[in-house]
Amino acid sequence: MTIEHKIGEIQANLALFDDAMSKYEYIIELGKAFKPLDVKYHTPEYKVQGCQSSVWMKLAYENETLTIEADSDAFIVKGLVAIISTIYEGSSCEEINHTPRSLLEQLGLEEIITQGRQNGVASMIKKIYDFCQART
Amino acid sequence: MIDQVSFSNSSFLDAPWKFEAGTQAIAEVIGFAAAVDYLQQVGSCRMKMHDNHIAMYAFTQLQEIEGMQLFMPHYQGLGSISFTVDGFNINDLGMLLDKQEVMTRFGHHCAMPIMEKLGIEGTLRISFGLYTNQEDIDRFIVALKKAIEVLS
């Protein structure tokens, strides 16, 4: 499935909720269900810069496939981290580089697209793109 | 403000005039005067009474919540209250309050040394003004309880 398809699928899931609270309850559930990153990687080396909450992320690239392991100390941010991981994991860096970040705006999640939120998610996305750009 | 400008050279007026380029803060000065008039009309005594009443009400309501940590041992007549709730991440609580249209400040409030001393990541902070009423506090408490319920 392409990144664009995955974004479309998540967008459709989020659209099922009438109000913001239900939508965020769903995001919290995604966070709770997301496999945590081993605590041994909860170190400054793997920390993604964010003012209000911590995100740790470990990226690997093998056989033209990106793998993402990530975690956060806040449930909502962890849910957003799960969404971003689902979107980009399993894709090639070539596809990621050719997919504009602006496509994420379709999700309608301000925490993802607004840098000013400083919750680590926007920085996480930047780190994925920087990682892939360094590989082409 | 400039003195002379040409393609080869520019010169400026002496201070303080050289720092006063552009339109003066006319709207701001008129607005400030209106604000002062309004506050004088209300009176500082009534303002303080209102602030105390609202803050005391909020303080009492917050104390009722299980796991509440209020970062003042007793109500001290301040215009803001900092708190955390045991077992809940301040970002999660702050973001869910935001989704319910209750604006709080959450984080370390640029005061990392005191947070380190307290052994916490940060707090949530509510603040009050002349225009905050008891219904606002009630709405905030309902929203906070809802956020706790969703995160439990």
Short mmCIF file of C-alpha atoms in Angstrom, two decimals:
data_model
loop_
_atom_site.label_atom_id
_atom_site.label_comp_id
_atom_site.label_asym_id
_atom_site.label_seq_id
_atom_site.Cartn_x
_atom_site.Cartn_y
_atom_site.Cartn_z
CA MET A 1 0.00 0.00 0.00
CA THR A 2 1.35 3.46 -0.85
CA ILE A 3 1.88 6.17 1.74
CA GLU A 4 -0.93 8.13 0.13
CA HIS A 5 -3.32 5.16 0.49
CA LYS A 6 -2.34 4.72 4.13
CA ILE A 7 -2.99 8.40 4.84
CA GLY A 8 -6.37 8.07 3.10
CA GLU A 9 -7.25 5.03 5.20
CA ILE A 10 -6.39 6.73 8.49
CA GLN A 11 -8.23 9.86 7.38
CA ALA A 12 -11.33 7.73 6.74
CA ASN A 13 -11.05 6.15 10.20
CA LEU A 14 -10.69 9.54 11.89
CA ALA A 15 -13.67 10.87 9.93
CA LEU A 16 -15.92 8.32 11.63
CA PHE A 17 -15.88 10.39 14.82
CA ASP A 18 -18.31 13.26 15.19
CA ASP A 19 -16.55 15.18 17.93
CA ALA A 20 -12.96 15.92 18.91
CA MET A 21 -13.11 14.00 22.19
CA SER A 22 -14.17 10.72 20.52
CA LYS A 23 -11.47 11.19 17.90
CA TYR A 24 -8.85 11.68 20.59
CA GLU A 25 -10.18 8.68 22.56
CA TYR A 26 -9.49 6.64 19.40
CA ILE A 27 -5.99 8.14 19.13
CA ILE A 28 -5.35 7.27 22.80
CA GLU A 29 -6.41 3.69 22.13
CA LEU A 30 -4.00 3.54 19.17
CA GLY A 31 -1.27 4.77 21.52
CA LYS A 32 -2.07 2.17 24.15
CA ALA A 33 -2.03 -0.61 21.53
CA PHE A 34 1.22 0.54 19.90
CA LYS A 35 4.22 -1.64 20.67
CA PRO A 36 6.51 0.37 22.95
CA LEU A 37 10.13 1.04 22.10
CA ASP A 38 12.42 -0.85 24.47
CA VAL A 39 13.20 1.46 27.44
CA LYS A 40 16.92 0.97 26.84
CA TYR A 41 16.41 3.28 23.84
CA HIS A 42 14.77 5.99 25.95
CA THR A 43 18.02 7.92 25.84
CA PRO A 44 19.03 11.37 24.58
CA GLU A 45 20.47 9.71 21.45
CA TYR A 46 17.02 8.52 20.34
CA LYS A 47 15.04 11.43 21.73
CA VAL A 48 13.19 13.62 19.26
CA GLN A 49 13.20 17.24 20.29
CA GLY A 50 9.89 18.37 21.71
CA CYS A 51 9.20 20.87 24.42
CA GLN A 52 6.05 19.50 25.98
CA SER A 53 6.45 15.75 25.82
CA SER A 54 9.11 13.19 25.01
CA VAL A 55 9.27 11.09 21.86
CA TRP A 56 11.95 8.49 21.27
CA MET A 57 12.44 6.96 17.86
CA LYS A 58 14.73 4.33 16.34
CA LEU A 59 14.86 4.09 12.55
CA ALA A 60 16.37 1.30 10.47
CA TYR A 61 16.57 0.75 6.73
CA GLU A 62 17.02 -2.64 5.17
CA ASN A 63 16.02 -4.09 1.77
CA GLU A 64 14.66 -0.68 0.80
CA THR A 65 12.20 -0.83 3.66
CA LEU A 66 11.97 1.60 6.57
CA THR A 67 11.27 0.26 10.04
CA ILE A 68 10.23 2.58 12.85
CA GLU A 69 10.23 1.87 16.55
CA ALA A 70 8.99 4.75 18.64
CA ASP A 71 7.49 5.72 21.97
CA SER A 72 6.23 8.64 24.01
CA ASP A 73 5.52 9.33 27.66
CA ALA A 74 2.09 10.78 26.82
CA PHE A 75 -0.81 8.66 25.51
CA ILE A 76 -2.07 11.15 22.92
CA VAL A 77 1.39 11.79 21.52
CA LYS A 78 2.01 8.04 21.48
CA GLY A 79 -1.19 7.63 19.47
CA LEU A 80 0.02 10.25 16.99
CA VAL A 81 3.40 8.49 16.89
CA ALA A 82 1.56 5.24 16.08
CA ILE A 83 -0.27 6.95 13.20
CA ILE A 84 2.94 8.37 11.73
CA SER A 85 4.71 5.03 12.12
CA THR A 86 1.86 3.19 10.37
CA ILE A 87 2.02 5.65 7.50
CA TYR A 88 5.76 5.51 6.85
CA GLU A 89 6.83 2.07 8.06
CA GLY A 90 7.40 -0.49 5.32
CA SER A 91 7.91 2.14 2.64
CA SER A 92 11.07 2.83 0.70
CA CYS A 93 13.02 6.03 1.20
CA GLU A 94 12.50 6.78 -2.47
CA GLU A 95 8.74 6.79 -1.99
CA ILE A 96 9.01 8.83 1.23
CA ASN A 97 11.19 11.42 -0.50
CA HIS A 98 8.64 11.71 -3.29
CA THR A 99 5.69 12.07 -0.91
CA PRO A 100 5.15 15.65 0.21
CA ARG A 101 4.76 16.10 3.95
CA SER A 102 1.79 18.33 3.22
CA LEU A 103 -0.28 15.19 2.48
CA LEU A 104 -0.43 14.69 6.26
CA GLU A 105 -2.56 17.83 6.49
CA GLN A 106 -5.48 15.73 5.18
CA LEU A 107 -5.57 13.98 8.54
CA GLY A 108 -6.76 17.23 10.13
CA LEU A 109 -4.62 16.66 13.21
CA GLU A 110 -3.17 20.02 14.17
CA GLU A 111 -0.64 18.39 16.51
CA ILE A 112 0.98 16.72 13.51
CA ILE A 113 1.20 19.69 11.23
CA THR A 114 1.88 22.53 13.64
CA GLN A 115 5.51 22.89 14.63
CA GLY A 116 4.50 25.35 17.33
CA ARG A 117 2.85 22.57 19.29
CA GLN A 118 6.32 21.28 20.06
CA ASN A 119 5.06 17.88 21.13
CA GLY A 120 7.75 15.99 19.25
CA VAL A 121 5.48 14.64 16.49
CA ALA A 122 6.37 17.31 13.93
CA SER A 123 10.04 16.77 14.78
CA MET A 124 9.56 13.02 14.38
CA ILE A 125 8.22 13.51 10.84
CA LYS A 126 11.15 15.79 10.02
CA LYS A 127 13.57 13.18 11.32
CA ILE A 128 12.04 10.49 9.08
CA TYR A 129 12.42 12.73 6.01
CA ASP A 130 15.97 13.76 6.98
CA PHE A 131 16.86 10.08 7.47
CA CYS A 132 15.54 9.19 4.01
CA GLN A 133 17.07 12.19 2.28
CA ALA A 134 20.48 11.19 3.64
CA ARG A 135 20.02 7.81 1.95
CA THR A 136 19.47 8.98 -1.59
CA MET B 1 13.40 58.66 11.82
CA ILE B 2 15.77 59.68 9.08
CA ASP B 3 17.57 62.96 8.61
CA GLN B 4 18.76 62.63 4.98
CA VAL B 5 18.59 59.68 2.56
CA SER B 6 20.44 59.39 -0.75
CA PHE B 7 21.87 56.49 -2.82
CA SER B 8 25.32 57.08 -1.37
CA ASN B 9 24.52 57.74 2.27
CA SER B 10 21.80 57.90 4.93
CA SER B 11 21.84 59.84 8.16
CA PHE B 12 19.45 59.63 11.09
CA LEU B 13 18.05 62.04 13.65
CA ASP B 14 19.45 61.98 17.18
CA ALA B 15 17.99 59.63 19.79
CA PRO B 16 15.23 59.24 20.79
CA TRP B 17 13.71 60.45 17.48
CA LYS B 18 15.74 58.06 15.35
CA PHE B 19 14.02 55.12 17.11
CA GLU B 20 10.54 56.39 16.42
CA ALA B 21 9.98 55.41 12.83
CA GLY B 22 6.52 54.54 11.52
CA THR B 23 3.12 55.15 13.02
CA GLN B 24 3.07 55.83 16.73
CA ALA B 25 1.13 53.43 18.97
CA ILE B 26 -2.02 55.58 18.79
CA ALA B 27 -4.57 52.76 18.92
CA GLU B 28 -2.68 51.10 21.76
CA VAL B 29 -2.58 54.30 23.83
CA ILE B 30 -6.33 54.89 23.35
CA GLY B 31 -7.03 51.24 24.19
CA PHE B 32 -4.85 51.44 27.27
CA ALA B 33 -6.71 54.52 28.49
CA ALA B 34 -10.05 52.72 28.02
CA ALA B 35 -8.72 49.73 29.97
CA VAL B 36 -7.54 51.96 32.83
CA ASP B 37 -10.93 53.74 32.91
CA TYR B 38 -12.71 50.40 33.09
CA LEU B 39 -10.48 49.05 35.87
CA GLN B 40 -10.84 52.27 37.89
CA GLN B 41 -14.60 52.06 37.51
CA VAL B 42 -14.61 48.49 38.88
CA GLY B 43 -12.17 49.40 41.62
CA SER B 44 -9.19 47.45 42.92
CA CYS B 45 -11.01 46.28 46.05
CA ARG B 46 -13.84 44.64 44.07
CA MET B 47 -11.34 43.15 41.64
CA LYS B 48 -9.38 41.55 44.46
CA MET B 49 -12.57 40.23 46.07
CA HIS B 50 -13.66 38.73 42.75
CA ASP B 51 -10.26 37.13 42.11
CA ASN B 52 -10.16 35.70 45.63
CA HIS B 53 -13.65 34.30 45.35
CA ILE B 54 -13.00 32.61 41.97
CA ALA B 55 -9.58 31.28 42.94
CA MET B 56 -10.86 29.94 46.27
CA TYR B 57 -13.78 28.28 44.49
CA ALA B 58 -11.45 26.63 41.95
CA PHE B 59 -9.02 25.58 44.68
CA THR B 60 -11.83 23.88 46.66
CA GLN B 61 -13.19 22.13 43.55
CA LEU B 62 -9.75 20.86 42.55
CA GLN B 63 -9.10 19.46 46.03
CA GLU B 64 -12.06 17.12 45.55
CA ILE B 65 -10.38 15.32 42.62
CA GLU B 66 -8.60 12.07 43.46
CA GLY B 67 -4.83 12.21 43.07
CA MET B 68 -4.81 16.01 42.86
CA GLN B 69 -1.48 17.64 43.68
CA LEU B 70 -1.83 21.37 44.20
CA PHE B 71 1.44 23.22 44.15
CA MET B 72 0.58 25.42 47.09
CA PRO B 73 -0.13 23.96 50.52
CA HIS B 74 -3.22 26.09 51.05
CA TYR B 75 -5.07 28.73 49.11
CA GLN B 76 -2.87 31.83 48.96
CA GLY B 77 -4.98 34.34 47.11
CA LEU B 78 -3.05 34.14 43.86
CA GLY B 79 -4.46 34.56 40.38
CA SER B 80 -3.29 31.17 39.20
CA ILE B 81 -3.16 27.56 40.40
CA SER B 82 -0.60 24.97 39.32
CA PHE B 83 -1.45 21.30 39.64
CA THR B 84 -0.83 17.74 38.51
CA VAL B 85 -2.97 14.61 38.87
CA ASP B 86 -1.23 11.44 40.06
CA GLY B 87 -0.92 8.84 37.32
CA PHE B 88 -1.75 11.20 34.45
CA ASN B 89 0.58 12.88 32.01
CA ILE B 90 0.19 16.68 32.00
CA ASN B 91 0.34 16.81 28.18
CA ASP B 92 -2.51 14.32 27.85
CA LEU B 93 -4.63 16.25 30.33
CA GLY B 94 -3.77 19.62 28.77
CA MET B 95 -4.52 18.45 25.24
CA LEU B 96 -7.86 16.90 26.22
CA LEU B 97 -8.83 20.08 28.06
CA ASP B 98 -7.93 21.98 24.90
CA LYS B 99 -10.23 19.71 22.86
CA GLN B 100 -13.03 20.68 25.25
CA GLU B 101 -12.22 24.37 24.75
CA VAL B 102 -10.63 24.88 28.15
CA MET B 103 -7.34 26.66 27.78
CA THR B 104 -4.61 25.88 30.28
CA ARG B 105 -0.88 26.30 30.22
CA PHE B 106 0.98 23.03 30.66
CA GLY B 107 4.64 22.17 30.73
CA HIS B 108 7.62 23.39 32.72
CA HIS B 109 6.61 27.06 32.29
CA CYS B 110 10.23 27.92 31.41
CA ALA B 111 11.09 27.19 35.07
CA MET B 112 13.00 23.94 34.70
CA PRO B 113 15.11 24.26 37.91
CA ILE B 114 12.04 24.40 40.19
CA MET B 115 10.48 21.45 38.29
CA GLU B 116 13.70 19.51 38.82
CA LYS B 117 13.66 20.36 42.52
CA LEU B 118 10.04 19.21 42.79
CA GLY B 119 10.92 16.06 40.83
CA ILE B 120 8.24 16.62 38.21
CA GLU B 121 8.14 17.18 34.43
CA GLY B 122 5.81 20.12 34.76
CA THR B 123 2.37 21.21 35.85
CA LEU B 124 -0.94 22.34 34.42
CA ARG B 125 -1.79 25.91 35.30
CA ILE B 126 -5.10 27.72 35.31
CA SER B 127 -5.36 31.45 35.79
CA PHE B 128 -8.20 33.83 36.47
CA GLY B 129 -9.16 37.35 35.60
CA LEU B 130 -11.89 39.82 36.26
CA TYR B 131 -13.95 38.19 33.52
CA THR B 132 -13.65 34.62 34.87
CA ASN B 133 -16.82 33.47 36.62
CA GLN B 134 -17.92 30.48 38.66
CA GLU B 135 -19.49 28.83 35.60
CA ASP B 136 -16.09 28.89 33.87
CA ILE B 137 -14.61 26.99 36.81
CA ASP B 138 -17.49 24.49 36.78
CA ARG B 139 -16.91 23.89 33.05
CA PHE B 140 -13.21 23.44 33.64
CA ILE B 141 -13.82 20.88 36.42
CA VAL B 142 -16.27 18.89 34.25
CA ALA B 143 -13.74 18.92 31.37
CA LEU B 144 -10.90 17.84 33.67
CA LYS B 145 -12.96 14.96 35.04
CA LYS B 146 -13.84 13.92 31.48
CA ALA B 147 -10.15 14.01 30.47
CA ILE B 148 -9.25 11.83 33.48
CA GLU B 149 -12.04 9.40 32.58
CA VAL B 150 -10.89 9.13 28.95
CA LEU B 151 -7.28 8.51 29.98
CA SER B 152 -8.12 5.95 32.70
#
